[in-house]
mmCIF file of C-alpha atoms in Angstrom:
data_model
loop_
_atom_site.group_PDB
_atom_site.id
_atom_site.type_symbol
_atom_site.label_atom_id
_atom_site.label_comp_id
_atom_site.label_asym_id
_atom_site.label_seq_id
_atom_site.Cartn_x
_atom_site.Cartn_y
_atom_site.Cartn_z
ATOM 1 C CA MET A 1332 85.496 98.964 87.742
ATOM 2 C CA GLU A 1333 88.270 101.481 87.216
ATOM 3 C CA ALA A 1334 85.929 104.485 87.055
ATOM 4 C CA ALA A 1335 84.906 103.896 90.663
ATOM 5 C CA LEU A 1336 88.438 104.512 91.956
ATOM 6 C CA ASN A 1337 88.519 107.828 93.811
ATOM 7 C CA HIS A 1338 91.992 109.216 93.180
ATOM 8 C CA SER A 1339 91.462 112.195 95.482
ATOM 9 C CA LYS A 1340 91.360 109.929 98.552
ATOM 10 C CA TYR A 1341 95.039 109.106 97.976
ATOM 11 C CA ARG A 1342 96.163 112.643 97.128
ATOM 12 C CA LEU A 1343 97.757 114.647 99.928
ATOM 13 C CA LYS A 1344 96.046 118.005 99.619
ATOM 14 C CA PRO A 1345 98.608 120.825 99.525
ATOM 15 C CA GLY A 1346 98.700 122.616 102.847
ATOM 16 C CA SER A 1347 97.259 119.696 104.811
ATOM 17 C CA LYS A 1348 99.172 117.833 107.506
ATOM 18 C CA LEU A 1349 99.933 114.176 106.860
ATOM 19 C CA ASP A 1350 99.293 111.728 109.691
ATOM 20 C CA LEU A 1351 100.324 108.254 108.520
ATOM 21 C CA SER A 1352 98.639 106.629 111.510
ATOM 22 C CA GLN A 1353 95.330 107.723 109.974
ATOM 23 C CA ARG A 1354 96.176 106.189 106.590
ATOM 24 C CA TYR A 1355 95.264 102.508 106.353
ATOM 25 C CA SER A 1356 98.182 100.685 104.731
ATOM 26 C CA ALA A 1357 96.115 97.491 104.356
ATOM 27 C CA ASP A 1358 93.341 99.206 102.389
ATOM 28 C CA LYS A 1359 92.244 97.117 99.375
ATOM 29 C CA SER A 1360 89.416 99.286 98.111
ATOM 30 C CA ALA A 1361 91.069 99.689 94.698
ATOM 31 C CA LEU A 1362 90.646 95.977 94.003
ATOM 32 C CA PRO A 1363 87.717 95.156 91.714
ATOM 33 C CA GLY A 1364 85.001 92.874 93.020
ATOM 34 C CA GLY A 1365 84.932 89.216 92.182
ATOM 35 C CA SER A 1366 87.876 86.917 91.603
ATOM 36 C CA LYS A 1367 91.595 87.584 91.538
ATOM 37 C CA GLU A 1368 91.371 87.237 87.759
ATOM 38 C CA ASN A 1369 89.373 90.480 87.672
ATOM 39 C CA ALA A 1370 92.253 92.330 89.309
ATOM 40 C CA VAL A 1371 94.746 90.742 86.911
ATOM 41 C CA GLN A 1372 92.576 91.757 83.944
ATOM 42 C CA LEU A 1373 92.234 95.315 85.243
ATOM 43 C CA LEU A 1374 95.997 95.656 85.681
ATOM 44 C CA ALA A 1375 96.567 94.264 82.201
ATOM 45 C CA GLN A 1376 94.129 96.800 80.725
ATOM 46 C CA LEU A 1377 95.717 99.676 82.642
ATOM 47 C CA SER A 1378 99.145 98.619 81.413
ATOM 48 C CA LYS A 1379 97.899 98.630 77.808
ATOM 49 C CA ASP A 1380 96.313 102.066 78.308
ATOM 50 C CA ILE A 1381 99.562 103.437 79.751
ATOM 51 C CA ASP A 1382 101.471 101.952 76.811
ATOM 52 C CA ARG A 1383 99.140 103.692 74.329
ATOM 53 C CA LEU A 1384 99.472 107.019 76.134
ATOM 54 C CA GLN A 1385 103.238 106.654 76.426
ATOM 55 C CA ASP A 1386 103.386 106.115 72.658
ATOM 56 C CA LEU A 1387 101.518 109.406 72.187
ATOM 57 C CA LEU A 1388 103.845 111.127 74.643
ATOM 58 C CA PHE A 1389 106.914 109.889 72.778
ATOM 59 C CA ALA A 1390 105.512 110.790 69.359
ATOM 60 C CA GLN A 1391 104.372 114.287 70.298
ATOM 61 C CA GLN A 1392 107.600 115.260 72.110
ATOM 62 C CA LYS A 1393 105.800 118.029 73.993
ATOM 63 C CA HIS A 1394 105.556 116.802 77.591
ATOM 64 C CA ALA A 1395 107.883 114.984 79.988
ATOM 65 C CA VAL A 1396 106.744 112.814 82.903
ATOM 66 C CA LEU A 1397 108.539 112.294 86.213
ATOM 67 C CA VAL A 1398 107.262 109.560 88.539
ATOM 68 C CA VAL A 1399 108.761 109.592 92.051
ATOM 69 C CA LEU A 1400 108.545 106.440 94.181
ATOM 70 C CA GLN A 1401 109.362 106.613 97.880
ATOM 71 C CA GLY A 1402 108.760 104.082 100.638
ATOM 72 C CA MET A 1403 110.363 101.963 103.281
ATOM 73 C CA ASP A 1404 112.384 98.878 102.345
ATOM 74 C CA THR A 1405 110.141 96.161 100.814
ATOM 75 C CA SER A 1406 107.298 98.624 100.111
ATOM 76 C CA GLY A 1407 107.407 97.605 96.458
ATOM 77 C CA LYS A 1408 109.162 100.303 94.466
ATOM 78 C CA ASP A 1409 110.750 97.739 92.141
ATOM 79 C CA GLY A 1410 107.424 95.930 91.846
ATOM 80 C CA VAL A 1411 105.658 99.100 90.752
ATOM 81 C CA VAL A 1412 108.239 99.661 88.016
ATOM 82 C CA ARG A 1413 107.867 96.077 86.787
ATOM 83 C CA HIS A 1414 104.058 95.943 86.779
ATOM 84 C CA VAL A 1415 102.943 99.481 85.952
ATOM 85 C CA PHE A 1416 105.322 99.783 82.990
ATOM 86 C CA SER A 1417 105.204 96.160 81.858
ATOM 87 C CA GLU A 1418 103.797 97.021 78.426
ATOM 88 C CA THR A 1419 105.610 100.268 77.675
ATOM 89 C CA ASP A 1420 108.346 100.732 75.097
ATOM 90 C CA PRO A 1421 111.685 100.762 76.955
ATOM 91 C CA LEU A 1422 112.959 103.433 74.547
ATOM 92 C CA GLY A 1423 110.603 105.939 76.162
ATOM 93 C CA VAL A 1424 110.818 104.899 79.818
ATOM 94 C CA ARG A 1425 113.831 105.075 82.114
ATOM 95 C CA ALA A 1426 114.217 104.054 85.777
ATOM 96 C CA VAL A 1427 116.792 105.807 87.971
ATOM 97 C CA GLY A 1428 117.781 104.942 91.533
ATOM 98 C CA PHE A 1429 119.723 107.287 93.793
ATOM 99 C CA LYS A 1430 122.145 105.603 96.161
ATOM 100 C CA ALA A 1431 124.598 107.182 98.611
ATOM 101 C CA PRO A 1432 126.178 110.193 96.865
ATOM 102 C CA THR A 1433 129.683 109.938 95.456
ATOM 103 C CA ALA A 1434 132.480 112.339 96.380
ATOM 104 C CA ALA A 1435 131.859 114.287 93.169
ATOM 105 C CA GLU A 1436 128.142 114.551 93.938
ATOM 106 C CA LEU A 1437 128.808 115.688 97.502
ATOM 107 C CA ALA A 1438 130.932 118.494 96.104
ATOM 108 C CA HIS A 1439 127.792 119.976 94.517
ATOM 109 C CA ASP A 1440 124.365 120.965 95.840
ATOM 110 C CA PHE A 1441 122.147 117.993 96.677
ATOM 111 C CA LEU A 1442 119.926 118.495 93.607
ATOM 112 C CA TRP A 1443 122.816 118.560 91.103
ATOM 113 C CA ARG A 1444 122.839 114.820 90.469
ATOM 114 C CA VAL A 1445 119.042 114.768 90.311
ATOM 115 C CA HIS A 1446 118.618 117.475 87.691
ATOM 116 C CA ARG A 1447 120.833 115.539 85.295
ATOM 117 C CA GLU A 1448 118.369 112.604 85.353
ATOM 118 C CA VAL A 1449 115.019 114.374 84.867
ATOM 119 C CA PRO A 1450 113.028 113.360 81.775
ATOM 120 C CA GLY A 1451 113.360 115.042 78.427
ATOM 121 C CA LYS A 1452 110.376 115.804 76.206
ATOM 122 C CA GLY A 1453 108.563 112.617 75.225
ATOM 123 C CA GLU A 1454 110.133 110.585 78.055
ATOM 124 C CA ILE A 1455 108.905 109.007 81.288
ATOM 125 C CA VAL A 1456 111.507 108.756 84.038
ATOM 126 C CA VAL A 1457 110.841 106.840 87.268
ATOM 127 C CA PHE A 1458 112.856 107.792 90.320
ATOM 128 C CA ASN A 1459 113.112 104.598 92.390
ATOM 129 C CA ARG A 1460 114.122 106.532 95.501
ATOM 130 C CA SER A 1461 114.893 110.141 94.783
ATOM 131 C CA HIS A 1462 116.033 113.559 95.974
ATOM 132 C CA TYR A 1463 113.762 112.990 98.983
ATOM 133 C CA GLU A 1464 116.405 110.730 100.484
ATOM 134 C CA ASP A 1465 118.239 113.998 101.226
ATOM 135 C CA VAL A 1466 115.520 115.060 103.664
ATOM 136 C CA LEU A 1467 114.708 111.598 105.054
ATOM 137 C CA VAL A 1468 117.743 109.399 105.763
ATOM 138 C CA VAL A 1469 119.904 112.402 106.603
ATOM 139 C CA ARG A 1470 117.305 113.609 109.098
ATOM 140 C CA VAL A 1471 116.821 110.248 110.793
ATOM 141 C CA HIS A 1472 120.568 109.864 111.285
ATOM 142 C CA LYS A 1473 120.947 113.523 112.296
ATOM 143 C CA TRP A 1474 123.367 114.392 109.512
ATOM 144 C CA ILE A 1475 121.552 117.674 108.900
ATOM 145 C CA GLY A 1476 119.705 120.014 111.248
ATOM 146 C CA MET A 1477 116.218 121.490 111.127
ATOM 147 C CA GLU A 1478 117.213 124.690 109.342
ATOM 148 C CA THR A 1479 118.982 122.805 106.551
ATOM 149 C CA ARG A 1480 116.022 120.455 106.238
ATOM 150 C CA LYS A 1481 113.527 123.314 105.886
ATOM 151 C CA GLU A 1482 115.803 124.979 103.362
ATOM 152 C CA ARG A 1483 115.860 121.773 101.336
ATOM 153 C CA TYR A 1484 112.056 121.509 101.413
ATOM 154 C CA ARG A 1485 111.902 124.981 99.861
ATOM 155 C CA GLN A 1486 114.558 124.147 97.281
ATOM 156 C CA ILE A 1487 112.760 120.932 96.315
ATOM 157 C CA ASN A 1488 109.495 122.805 95.815
ATOM 158 C CA GLU A 1489 111.207 125.426 93.664
ATOM 159 C CA PHE A 1490 113.065 122.739 91.681
ATOM 160 C CA GLU A 1491 109.876 120.808 90.981
ATOM 161 C CA ARG A 1492 107.998 123.992 90.108
ATOM 162 C CA CYS A 1493 110.680 124.832 87.567
ATOM 163 C CA LEU A 1494 110.264 121.393 85.990
ATOM 164 C CA ALA A 1495 106.458 121.693 85.928
ATOM 165 C CA GLU A 1496 106.551 125.149 84.355
ATOM 166 C CA ASN A 1497 108.768 123.746 81.619
ATOM 167 C CA GLY A 1498 106.391 120.959 80.620
ATOM 168 C CA THR A 1499 107.094 118.145 83.087
ATOM 169 C CA LEU A 1500 104.174 116.283 84.673
ATOM 170 C CA ILE A 1501 105.250 115.243 88.188
ATOM 171 C CA LEU A 1502 103.543 112.447 90.125
ATOM 172 C CA LYS A 1503 104.913 111.409 93.523
ATOM 173 C CA PHE A 1504 103.870 108.189 95.239
ATOM 174 C CA PHE A 1505 104.607 107.224 98.830
ATOM 175 C CA LEU A 1506 104.108 103.460 99.158
ATOM 176 C CA HIS A 1507 102.624 103.167 102.635
ATOM 177 C CA LEU A 1508 103.604 99.845 104.226
ATOM 178 C CA SER A 1509 102.923 98.702 107.786
ATOM 179 C CA ARG A 1510 105.743 97.665 110.092
ATOM 180 C CA ASP A 1511 104.263 94.176 110.448
ATOM 181 C CA GLU A 1512 104.071 93.725 106.683
ATOM 182 C CA GLN A 1513 107.690 94.807 106.329
ATOM 183 C CA LYS A 1514 108.676 92.215 108.942
ATOM 184 C CA LYS A 1515 106.882 89.523 106.936
ATOM 185 C CA ARG A 1516 108.551 90.546 103.666
ATOM 186 C CA LEU A 1517 112.023 90.786 105.146
ATOM 187 C CA GLN A 1518 111.646 87.313 106.634
ATOM 188 C CA GLU A 1519 110.522 86.010 103.241
ATOM 189 C CA ARG A 1520 113.752 87.345 101.761
ATOM 190 C CA VAL A 1521 115.776 85.538 104.391
ATOM 191 C CA ASP A 1522 113.864 82.264 103.932
ATOM 192 C CA ASP A 1523 113.805 82.202 100.128
ATOM 193 C CA PRO A 1524 117.188 81.290 98.563
ATOM 194 C CA ASP A 1525 116.184 83.140 95.387
ATOM 195 C CA LYS A 1526 115.506 86.344 97.304
ATOM 196 C CA ARG A 1527 118.390 86.379 99.781
ATOM 197 C CA TRP A 1528 120.450 88.545 97.442
ATOM 198 C CA LYS A 1529 117.956 91.346 98.177
ATOM 199 C CA PHE A 1530 118.510 91.145 101.925
ATOM 200 C CA ASN A 1531 121.086 93.214 103.759
ATOM 201 C CA PRO A 1532 121.528 92.806 107.529
ATOM 202 C CA ARG A 1533 121.770 96.605 107.717
ATOM 203 C CA ASP A 1534 118.062 96.658 106.826
ATOM 204 C CA LEU A 1535 117.376 95.414 110.357
ATOM 205 C CA GLU A 1536 119.332 98.318 111.815
ATOM 206 C CA GLU A 1537 117.300 100.795 109.756
ATOM 207 C CA ARG A 1538 114.112 99.055 110.873
ATOM 208 C CA LYS A 1539 114.884 100.130 114.447
ATOM 209 C CA PHE A 1540 114.322 103.729 113.325
ATOM 210 C CA TRP A 1541 110.802 103.021 112.045
ATOM 211 C CA GLY A 1542 109.139 105.708 114.177
ATOM 212 C CA ASP A 1543 111.735 108.276 113.184
ATOM 213 C CA TYR A 1544 111.228 107.442 109.516
ATOM 214 C CA MET A 1545 107.455 107.825 109.820
ATOM 215 C CA SER A 1546 107.899 111.273 111.379
ATOM 216 C CA ALA A 1547 110.420 112.236 108.698
ATOM 217 C CA HIS A 1548 108.046 111.161 105.929
ATOM 218 C CA GLU A 1549 105.105 112.982 107.487
ATOM 219 C CA ASP A 1550 107.025 116.263 107.659
ATOM 220 C CA ALA A 1551 108.647 115.950 104.238
ATOM 221 C CA LEU A 1552 105.485 114.997 102.381
ATOM 222 C CA THR A 1553 103.457 117.676 104.179
ATOM 223 C CA ALA A 1554 106.006 120.318 103.178
ATOM 224 C CA THR A 1555 106.326 119.228 99.541
ATOM 225 C CA SER A 1556 102.863 118.205 98.331
ATOM 226 C CA THR A 1557 102.064 121.037 95.937
ATOM 227 C CA GLN A 1558 99.587 121.809 93.179
ATOM 228 C CA TRP A 1559 102.332 121.245 90.596
ATOM 229 C CA ALA A 1560 103.834 118.139 92.227
ATOM 230 C CA PRO A 1561 101.328 116.361 94.502
ATOM 231 C CA TRP A 1562 102.026 113.388 96.720
ATOM 232 C CA TYR A 1563 99.778 110.315 96.660
ATOM 233 C CA ILE A 1564 99.726 108.066 99.730
ATOM 234 C CA VAL A 1565 99.298 104.558 98.329
ATOM 235 C CA PRO A 1566 98.291 101.646 100.603
ATOM 236 C CA ALA A 1567 101.016 99.099 99.884
ATOM 237 C CA ASN A 1568 100.343 96.063 102.081
ATOM 238 C CA SER A 1569 98.506 94.556 99.107
ATOM 239 C CA LYS A 1570 100.809 94.488 96.105
ATOM 240 C CA THR A 1571 97.921 94.257 93.659
ATOM 241 C CA ASN A 1572 96.040 97.146 95.278
ATOM 242 C CA ARG A 1573 99.256 99.195 95.200
ATOM 243 C CA ASN A 1574 99.820 98.561 91.503
ATOM 244 C CA ILE A 1575 96.221 99.346 90.549
ATOM 245 C CA VAL A 1576 96.260 102.657 92.440
ATOM 246 C CA VAL A 1577 99.532 103.830 90.868
ATOM 247 C CA SER A 1578 98.512 102.637 87.387
ATOM 248 C CA SER A 1579 95.106 104.273 87.560
ATOM 249 C CA ILE A 1580 96.452 107.642 88.749
ATOM 250 C CA LEU A 1581 99.207 107.604 86.125
ATOM 251 C CA LYS A 1582 96.782 106.693 83.331
ATOM 252 C CA GLU A 1583 94.377 109.492 84.265
ATOM 253 C CA ALA A 1584 97.201 112.041 84.499
ATOM 254 C CA LEU A 1585 98.594 111.049 81.092
ATOM 255 C CA ALA A 1586 95.131 111.194 79.535
ATOM 256 C CA GLY A 1587 94.734 114.686 80.990
ATOM 257 C CA LEU A 1588 97.625 115.922 78.841
ATOM 258 C CA ASP A 1589 95.226 115.747 75.858
ATOM 259 C CA MET A 1590 97.889 114.464 73.503
ATOM 260 C CA SER A 1591 97.611 113.686 69.805
ATOM 261 C CA TYR A 1592 99.905 112.256 67.179
ATOM 262 C CA PRO A 1593 101.748 114.936 65.162
ATOM 263 C CA GLN A 1594 100.541 115.416 61.607
ATOM 264 C CA PRO A 1595 103.087 114.811 58.827
ATOM 265 C CA GLU A 1596 104.329 117.728 56.757
ATOM 266 C CA TRP A 1597 103.712 115.691 53.591
ATOM 267 C CA ASP A 1598 100.437 114.565 52.042
ATOM 268 C CA PRO A 1599 99.745 110.868 52.690
ATOM 269 C CA ALA A 1600 97.495 110.760 49.602
ATOM 270 C CA THR A 1601 100.523 111.375 47.410
ATOM 271 C CA ILE A 1602 102.572 108.502 48.791
ATOM 272 C CA ARG A 1603 102.467 104.997 47.332
ATOM 273 C CA VAL A 1604 104.941 102.392 48.539
ATOM 274 C CA THR A 1605 106.083 100.191 45.676
#
């Protein structure tokens, strides 16, 4: 089932122009045929595979992995973290979220606070929102102009290239949600007493800028999908489809690192535990 998933259909080819209106957010083609149990089983297997590969990554201490999650409110960034990394050892995986910058952070370049959080060798770090907020929100609200935005695109590409050249695997996922699906999920938060803590009335104000956000994402992702740090456009209306796509791409990328456990400097044949 998993082998049939065509990862290239989600990858934004470097140099190509992204048009989100041509990307079907309700696509469910990653779901295996048959019952819902098949999808649950596939996700469980992918989680185990990622756990095994993450153990290799941690043991070898040669590569680092940065996973970037971007998307509109309710697109499922938290859900991806919970499901994709459900089996992994928390000692080797870290999730970081970037909120509005502090006064100290504003006193530095916009990537200063980001560079401090990138993964070390043997570690997976998930950016649940990221440095891309500094070319998205700030553009929509007109806090920066076009020249600054283009300059930041270039700086982001150079920053990510530096990471890649120093052994960091970078995978960037845009969770593509429709406006109607966001409406449904926001209303569910309002209606469910256990989810109301997630709702902020300001989310409705941001929702009014939907078209501006789509344009901002199209330009930013077009400018920053590179050979060393590609973007994947993940249909996110279906939570299960979303999780399978991200898990499958991550598993394949980790497997491509061709990792192995380090050999001990001592001879196991000489050791007897008594």
